[in-house]
mmCIF file of C-alpha atoms and ligand atoms in Angstrom:
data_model
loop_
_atom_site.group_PDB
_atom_site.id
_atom_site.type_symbol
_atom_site.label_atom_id
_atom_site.label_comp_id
_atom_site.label_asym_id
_atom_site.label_seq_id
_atom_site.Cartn_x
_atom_site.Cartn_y
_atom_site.Cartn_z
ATOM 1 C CA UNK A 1 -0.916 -5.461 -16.332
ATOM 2 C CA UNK A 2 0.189 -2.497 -18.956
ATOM 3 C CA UNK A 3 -0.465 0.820 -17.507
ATOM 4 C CA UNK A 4 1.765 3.084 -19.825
ATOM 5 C CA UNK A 5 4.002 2.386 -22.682
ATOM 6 C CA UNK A 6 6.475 1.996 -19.940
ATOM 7 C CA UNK A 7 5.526 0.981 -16.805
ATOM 8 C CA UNK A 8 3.957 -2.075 -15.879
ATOM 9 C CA UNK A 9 2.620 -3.213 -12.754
ATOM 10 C CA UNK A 10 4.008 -7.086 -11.856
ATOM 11 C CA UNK A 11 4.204 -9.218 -9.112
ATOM 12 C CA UNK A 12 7.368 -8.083 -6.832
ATOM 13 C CA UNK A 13 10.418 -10.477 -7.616
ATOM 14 C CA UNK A 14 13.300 -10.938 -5.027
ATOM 15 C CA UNK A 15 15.993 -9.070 -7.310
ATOM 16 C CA UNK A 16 13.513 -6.066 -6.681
ATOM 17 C CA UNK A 17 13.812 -5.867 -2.956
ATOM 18 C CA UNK A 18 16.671 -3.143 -3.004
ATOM 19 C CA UNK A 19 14.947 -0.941 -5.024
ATOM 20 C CA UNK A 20 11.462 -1.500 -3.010
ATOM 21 C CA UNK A 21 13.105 -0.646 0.233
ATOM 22 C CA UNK A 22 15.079 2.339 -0.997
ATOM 23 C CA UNK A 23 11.927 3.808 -2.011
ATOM 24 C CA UNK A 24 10.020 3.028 1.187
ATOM 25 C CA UNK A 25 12.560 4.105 3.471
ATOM 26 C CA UNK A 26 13.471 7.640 1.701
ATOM 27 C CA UNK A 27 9.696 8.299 2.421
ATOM 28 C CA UNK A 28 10.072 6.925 5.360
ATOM 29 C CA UNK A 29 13.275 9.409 6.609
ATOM 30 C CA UNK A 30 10.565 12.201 5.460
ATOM 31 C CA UNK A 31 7.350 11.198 8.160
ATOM 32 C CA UNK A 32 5.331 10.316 5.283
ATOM 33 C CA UNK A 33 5.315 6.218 6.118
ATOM 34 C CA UNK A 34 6.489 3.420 8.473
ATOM 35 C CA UNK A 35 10.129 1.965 7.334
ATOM 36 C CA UNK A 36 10.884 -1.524 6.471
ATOM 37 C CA UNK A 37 13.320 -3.573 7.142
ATOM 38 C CA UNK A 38 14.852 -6.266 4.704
ATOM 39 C CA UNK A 39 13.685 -9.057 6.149
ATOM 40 C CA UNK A 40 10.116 -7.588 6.396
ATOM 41 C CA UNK A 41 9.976 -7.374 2.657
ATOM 42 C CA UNK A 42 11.476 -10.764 1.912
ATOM 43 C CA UNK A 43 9.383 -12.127 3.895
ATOM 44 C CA UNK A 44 6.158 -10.749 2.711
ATOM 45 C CA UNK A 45 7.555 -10.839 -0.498
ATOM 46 C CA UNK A 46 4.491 -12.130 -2.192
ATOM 47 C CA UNK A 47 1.821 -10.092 -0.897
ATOM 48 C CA UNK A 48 3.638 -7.316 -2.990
ATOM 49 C CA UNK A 49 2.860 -5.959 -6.281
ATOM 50 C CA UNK A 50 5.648 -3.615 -8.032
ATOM 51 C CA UNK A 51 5.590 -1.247 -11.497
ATOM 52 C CA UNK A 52 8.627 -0.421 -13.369
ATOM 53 C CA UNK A 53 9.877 1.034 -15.871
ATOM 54 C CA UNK A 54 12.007 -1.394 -17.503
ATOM 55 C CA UNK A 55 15.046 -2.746 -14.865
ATOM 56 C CA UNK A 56 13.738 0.539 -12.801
ATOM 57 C CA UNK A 57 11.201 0.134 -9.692
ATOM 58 C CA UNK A 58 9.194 2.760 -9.608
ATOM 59 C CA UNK A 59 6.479 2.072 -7.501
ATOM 60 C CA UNK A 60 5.474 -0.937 -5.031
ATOM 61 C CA UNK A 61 2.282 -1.402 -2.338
ATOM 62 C CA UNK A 62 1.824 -4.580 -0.226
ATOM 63 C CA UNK A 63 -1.155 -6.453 0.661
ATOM 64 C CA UNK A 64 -1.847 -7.402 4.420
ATOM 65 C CA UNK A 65 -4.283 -9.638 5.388
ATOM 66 C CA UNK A 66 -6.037 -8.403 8.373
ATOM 67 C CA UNK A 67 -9.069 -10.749 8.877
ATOM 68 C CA UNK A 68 -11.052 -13.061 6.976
ATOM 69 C CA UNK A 69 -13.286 -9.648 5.336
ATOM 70 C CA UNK A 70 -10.190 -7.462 5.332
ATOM 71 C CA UNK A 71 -6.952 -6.950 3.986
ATOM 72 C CA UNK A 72 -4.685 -3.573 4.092
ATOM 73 C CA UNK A 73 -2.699 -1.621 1.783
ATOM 74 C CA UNK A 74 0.651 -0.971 2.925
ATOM 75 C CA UNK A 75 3.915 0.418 2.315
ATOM 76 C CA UNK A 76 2.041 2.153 -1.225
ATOM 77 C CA UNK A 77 5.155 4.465 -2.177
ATOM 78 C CA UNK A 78 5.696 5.470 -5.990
ATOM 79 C CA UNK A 79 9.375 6.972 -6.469
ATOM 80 C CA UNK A 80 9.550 10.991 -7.133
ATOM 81 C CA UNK A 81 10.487 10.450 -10.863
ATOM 82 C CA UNK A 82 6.989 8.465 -11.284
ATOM 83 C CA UNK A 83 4.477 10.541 -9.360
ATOM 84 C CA UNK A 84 1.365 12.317 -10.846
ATOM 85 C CA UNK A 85 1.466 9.388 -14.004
ATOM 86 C CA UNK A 86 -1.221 7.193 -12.878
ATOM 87 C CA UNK A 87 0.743 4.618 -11.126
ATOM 88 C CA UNK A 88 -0.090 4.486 -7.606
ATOM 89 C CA UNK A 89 -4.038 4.057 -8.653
ATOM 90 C CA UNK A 90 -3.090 1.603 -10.420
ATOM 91 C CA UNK A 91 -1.058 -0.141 -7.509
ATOM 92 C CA UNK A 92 -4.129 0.094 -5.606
ATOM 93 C CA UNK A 93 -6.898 -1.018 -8.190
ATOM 94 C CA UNK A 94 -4.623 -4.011 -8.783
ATOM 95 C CA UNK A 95 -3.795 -4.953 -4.872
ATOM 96 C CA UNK A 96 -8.384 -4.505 -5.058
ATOM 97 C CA UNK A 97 -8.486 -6.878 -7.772
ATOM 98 C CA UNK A 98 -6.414 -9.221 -5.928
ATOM 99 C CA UNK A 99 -8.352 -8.805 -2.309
ATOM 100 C CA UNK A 100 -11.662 -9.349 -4.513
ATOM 101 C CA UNK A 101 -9.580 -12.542 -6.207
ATOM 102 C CA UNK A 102 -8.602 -14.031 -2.469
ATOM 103 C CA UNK A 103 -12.815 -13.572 -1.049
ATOM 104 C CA UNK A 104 -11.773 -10.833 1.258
ATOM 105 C CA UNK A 105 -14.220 -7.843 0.765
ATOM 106 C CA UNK A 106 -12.597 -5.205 1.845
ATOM 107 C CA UNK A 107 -9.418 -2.828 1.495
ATOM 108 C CA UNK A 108 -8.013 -0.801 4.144
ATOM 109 C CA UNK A 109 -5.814 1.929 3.981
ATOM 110 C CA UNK A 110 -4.195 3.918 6.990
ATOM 111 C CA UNK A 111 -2.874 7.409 5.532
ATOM 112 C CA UNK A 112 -2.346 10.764 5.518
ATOM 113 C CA UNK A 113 -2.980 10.635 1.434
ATOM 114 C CA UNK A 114 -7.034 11.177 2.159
ATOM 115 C CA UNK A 115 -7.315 13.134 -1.831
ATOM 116 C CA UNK A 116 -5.484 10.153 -3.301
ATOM 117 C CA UNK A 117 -7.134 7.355 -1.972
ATOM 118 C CA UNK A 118 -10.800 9.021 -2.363
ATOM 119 C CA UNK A 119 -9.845 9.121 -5.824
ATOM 120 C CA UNK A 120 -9.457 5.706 -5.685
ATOM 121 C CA UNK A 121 -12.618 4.779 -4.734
ATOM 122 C CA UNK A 122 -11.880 5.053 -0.527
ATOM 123 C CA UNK A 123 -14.342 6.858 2.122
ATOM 124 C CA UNK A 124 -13.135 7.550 5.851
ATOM 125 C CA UNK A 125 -14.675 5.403 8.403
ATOM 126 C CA UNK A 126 -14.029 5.976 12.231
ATOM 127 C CA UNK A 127 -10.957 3.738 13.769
ATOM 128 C CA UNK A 128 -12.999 2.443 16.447
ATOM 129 C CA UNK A 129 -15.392 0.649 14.304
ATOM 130 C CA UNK A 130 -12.282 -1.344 12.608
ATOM 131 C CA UNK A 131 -11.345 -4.923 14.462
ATOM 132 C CA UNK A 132 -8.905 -4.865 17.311
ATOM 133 C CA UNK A 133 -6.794 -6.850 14.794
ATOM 134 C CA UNK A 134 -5.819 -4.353 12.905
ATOM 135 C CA UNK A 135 -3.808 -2.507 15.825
ATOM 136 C CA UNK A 136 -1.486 -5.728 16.120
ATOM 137 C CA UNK A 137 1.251 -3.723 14.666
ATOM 138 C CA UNK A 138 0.974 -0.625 15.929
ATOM 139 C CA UNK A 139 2.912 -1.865 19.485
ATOM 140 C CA UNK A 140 5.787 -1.230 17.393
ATOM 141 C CA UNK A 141 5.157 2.170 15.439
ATOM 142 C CA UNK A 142 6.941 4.668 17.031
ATOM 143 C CA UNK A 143 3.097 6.719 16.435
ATOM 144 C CA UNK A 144 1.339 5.001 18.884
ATOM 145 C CA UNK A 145 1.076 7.587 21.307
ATOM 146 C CA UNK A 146 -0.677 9.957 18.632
ATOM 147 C CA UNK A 147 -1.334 7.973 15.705
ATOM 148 C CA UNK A 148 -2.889 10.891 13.142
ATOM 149 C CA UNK A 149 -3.140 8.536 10.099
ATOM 150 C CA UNK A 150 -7.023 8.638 8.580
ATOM 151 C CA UNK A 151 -8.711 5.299 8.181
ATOM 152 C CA UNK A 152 -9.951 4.795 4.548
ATOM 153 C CA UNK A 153 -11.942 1.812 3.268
ATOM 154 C CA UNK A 154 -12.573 0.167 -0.176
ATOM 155 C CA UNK A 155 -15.150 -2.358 -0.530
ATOM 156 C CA UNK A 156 -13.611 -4.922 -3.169
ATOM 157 C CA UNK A 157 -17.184 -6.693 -4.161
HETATM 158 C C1 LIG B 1 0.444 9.175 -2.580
HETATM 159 C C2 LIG B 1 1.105 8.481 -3.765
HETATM 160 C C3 LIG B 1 1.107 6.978 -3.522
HETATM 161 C C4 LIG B 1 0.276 8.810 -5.017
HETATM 162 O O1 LIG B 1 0.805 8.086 -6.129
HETATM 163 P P1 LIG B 1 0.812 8.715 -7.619
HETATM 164 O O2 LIG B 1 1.228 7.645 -8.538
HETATM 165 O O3 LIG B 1 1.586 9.963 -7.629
HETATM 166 O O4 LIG B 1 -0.743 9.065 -7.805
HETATM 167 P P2 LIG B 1 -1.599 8.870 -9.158
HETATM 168 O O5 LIG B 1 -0.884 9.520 -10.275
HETATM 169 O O6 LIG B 1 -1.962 7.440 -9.320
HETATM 170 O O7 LIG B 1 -2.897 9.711 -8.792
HETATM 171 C C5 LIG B 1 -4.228 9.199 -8.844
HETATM 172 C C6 LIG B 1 -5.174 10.347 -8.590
HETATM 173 O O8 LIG B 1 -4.947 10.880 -7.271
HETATM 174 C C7 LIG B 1 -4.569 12.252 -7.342
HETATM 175 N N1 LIG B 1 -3.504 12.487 -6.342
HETATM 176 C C8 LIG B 1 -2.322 11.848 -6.248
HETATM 177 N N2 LIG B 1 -1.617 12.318 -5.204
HETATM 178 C C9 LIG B 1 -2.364 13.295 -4.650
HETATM 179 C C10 LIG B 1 -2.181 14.169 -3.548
HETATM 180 N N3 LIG B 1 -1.060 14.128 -2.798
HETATM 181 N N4 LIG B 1 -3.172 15.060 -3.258
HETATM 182 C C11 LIG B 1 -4.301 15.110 -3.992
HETATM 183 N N5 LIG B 1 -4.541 14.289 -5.059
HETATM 184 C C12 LIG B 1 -3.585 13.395 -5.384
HETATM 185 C C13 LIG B 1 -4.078 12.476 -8.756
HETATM 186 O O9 LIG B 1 -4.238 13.805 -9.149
HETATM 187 C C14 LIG B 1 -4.950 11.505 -9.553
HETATM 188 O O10 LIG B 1 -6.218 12.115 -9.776
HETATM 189 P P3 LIG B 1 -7.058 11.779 -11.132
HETATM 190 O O11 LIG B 1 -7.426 10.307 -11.044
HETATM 191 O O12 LIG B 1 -8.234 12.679 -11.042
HETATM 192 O O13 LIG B 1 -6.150 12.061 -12.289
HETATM 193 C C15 LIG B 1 2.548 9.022 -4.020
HETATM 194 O O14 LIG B 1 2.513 10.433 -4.099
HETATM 195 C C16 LIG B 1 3.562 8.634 -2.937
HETATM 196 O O15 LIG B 1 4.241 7.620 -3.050
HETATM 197 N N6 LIG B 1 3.695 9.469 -1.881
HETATM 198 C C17 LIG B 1 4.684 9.299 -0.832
HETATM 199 C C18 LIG B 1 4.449 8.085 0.025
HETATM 200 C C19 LIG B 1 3.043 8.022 0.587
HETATM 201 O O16 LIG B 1 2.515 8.983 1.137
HETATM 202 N N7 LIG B 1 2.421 6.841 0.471
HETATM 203 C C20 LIG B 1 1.074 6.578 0.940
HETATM 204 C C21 LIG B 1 1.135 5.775 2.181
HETATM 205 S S1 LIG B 1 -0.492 5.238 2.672
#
């Protein structure tokens, strides 16, 4: 998956977990996404795709299985030194590729990034008309009360 000369977009290995997190989680102290925890990543490890730019994560995004016609985008964060080059797209076309791959139509993304992910190929649909399942994991975002995040959808095929 070449992208630049540089920066490639792989599947995440577990010597890249550090780096994932550190990413997540300074975006995280900002507002801008849920943290993770270790164990969360390690765990999901293989739902998550990273780029990087020789021993150097740059970017990562996770895909989350929702229901047998969805699957979400999450924890899409591309480090400040690698912003503006392309990278996140590509994140997402690949995690599209790779929801189109598994039979699951479409992509979900809850964000505040509503330019970005129209650019890559998203249009807002109303929350209520997603599937209860998708608010599994909200009992634990500390949101709930006033969750402002915009829901975006992709169709994959
Ligand atoms: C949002 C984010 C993932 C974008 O990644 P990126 O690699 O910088 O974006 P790209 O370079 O791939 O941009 C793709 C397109 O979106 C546009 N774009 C990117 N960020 C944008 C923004 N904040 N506002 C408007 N347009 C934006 C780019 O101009 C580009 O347009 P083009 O295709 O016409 O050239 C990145 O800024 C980030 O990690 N932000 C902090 C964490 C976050 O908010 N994550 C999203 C959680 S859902």
């Amino acid at each position: 998956m070449e992208m630049t000369r540089t920066i490639t977009v792989r599947h995440a290995l577990m010597g890249d977990v550090d780096q994932m997190l550190e990413i997540i989680n300074d975006y995280a102290q900002q507002g801008l996404m849920l943290p993770r925890t270790k164990l969360s990543i390690c765990e999901n490890l293989q739902a998550f795709l990273v780029a990087h730019d020789g021993e150097s994560v740059v970017g990562v995004a996770g895909l989350h299985i929702l229901w047998e016609d969805l699957a979400e985008i999450r924890s899409l964060a591309i480090s400040e030194k690698a912003k503006g080059l392309g990278v996140g797209k590509q994140l997402v076309l690949s995690l599209t590729e790779h929801s189109k791959r598994l039979g699951i139509k479409r992509v979900l993304a809850l964000t505040y990034q509503k330019e970005f992910f129209t650019k890559c190929g998203f249009h807002v649909v109303a929350k209520e008309t997603l599937p209860q399942k998708v608010w599994k994991d909200c009992i634990n975002c500390s949101k709930l009360p006033v969750c402002d995040e915009i829901a975006m959808i992709r169709e994959a095929f």
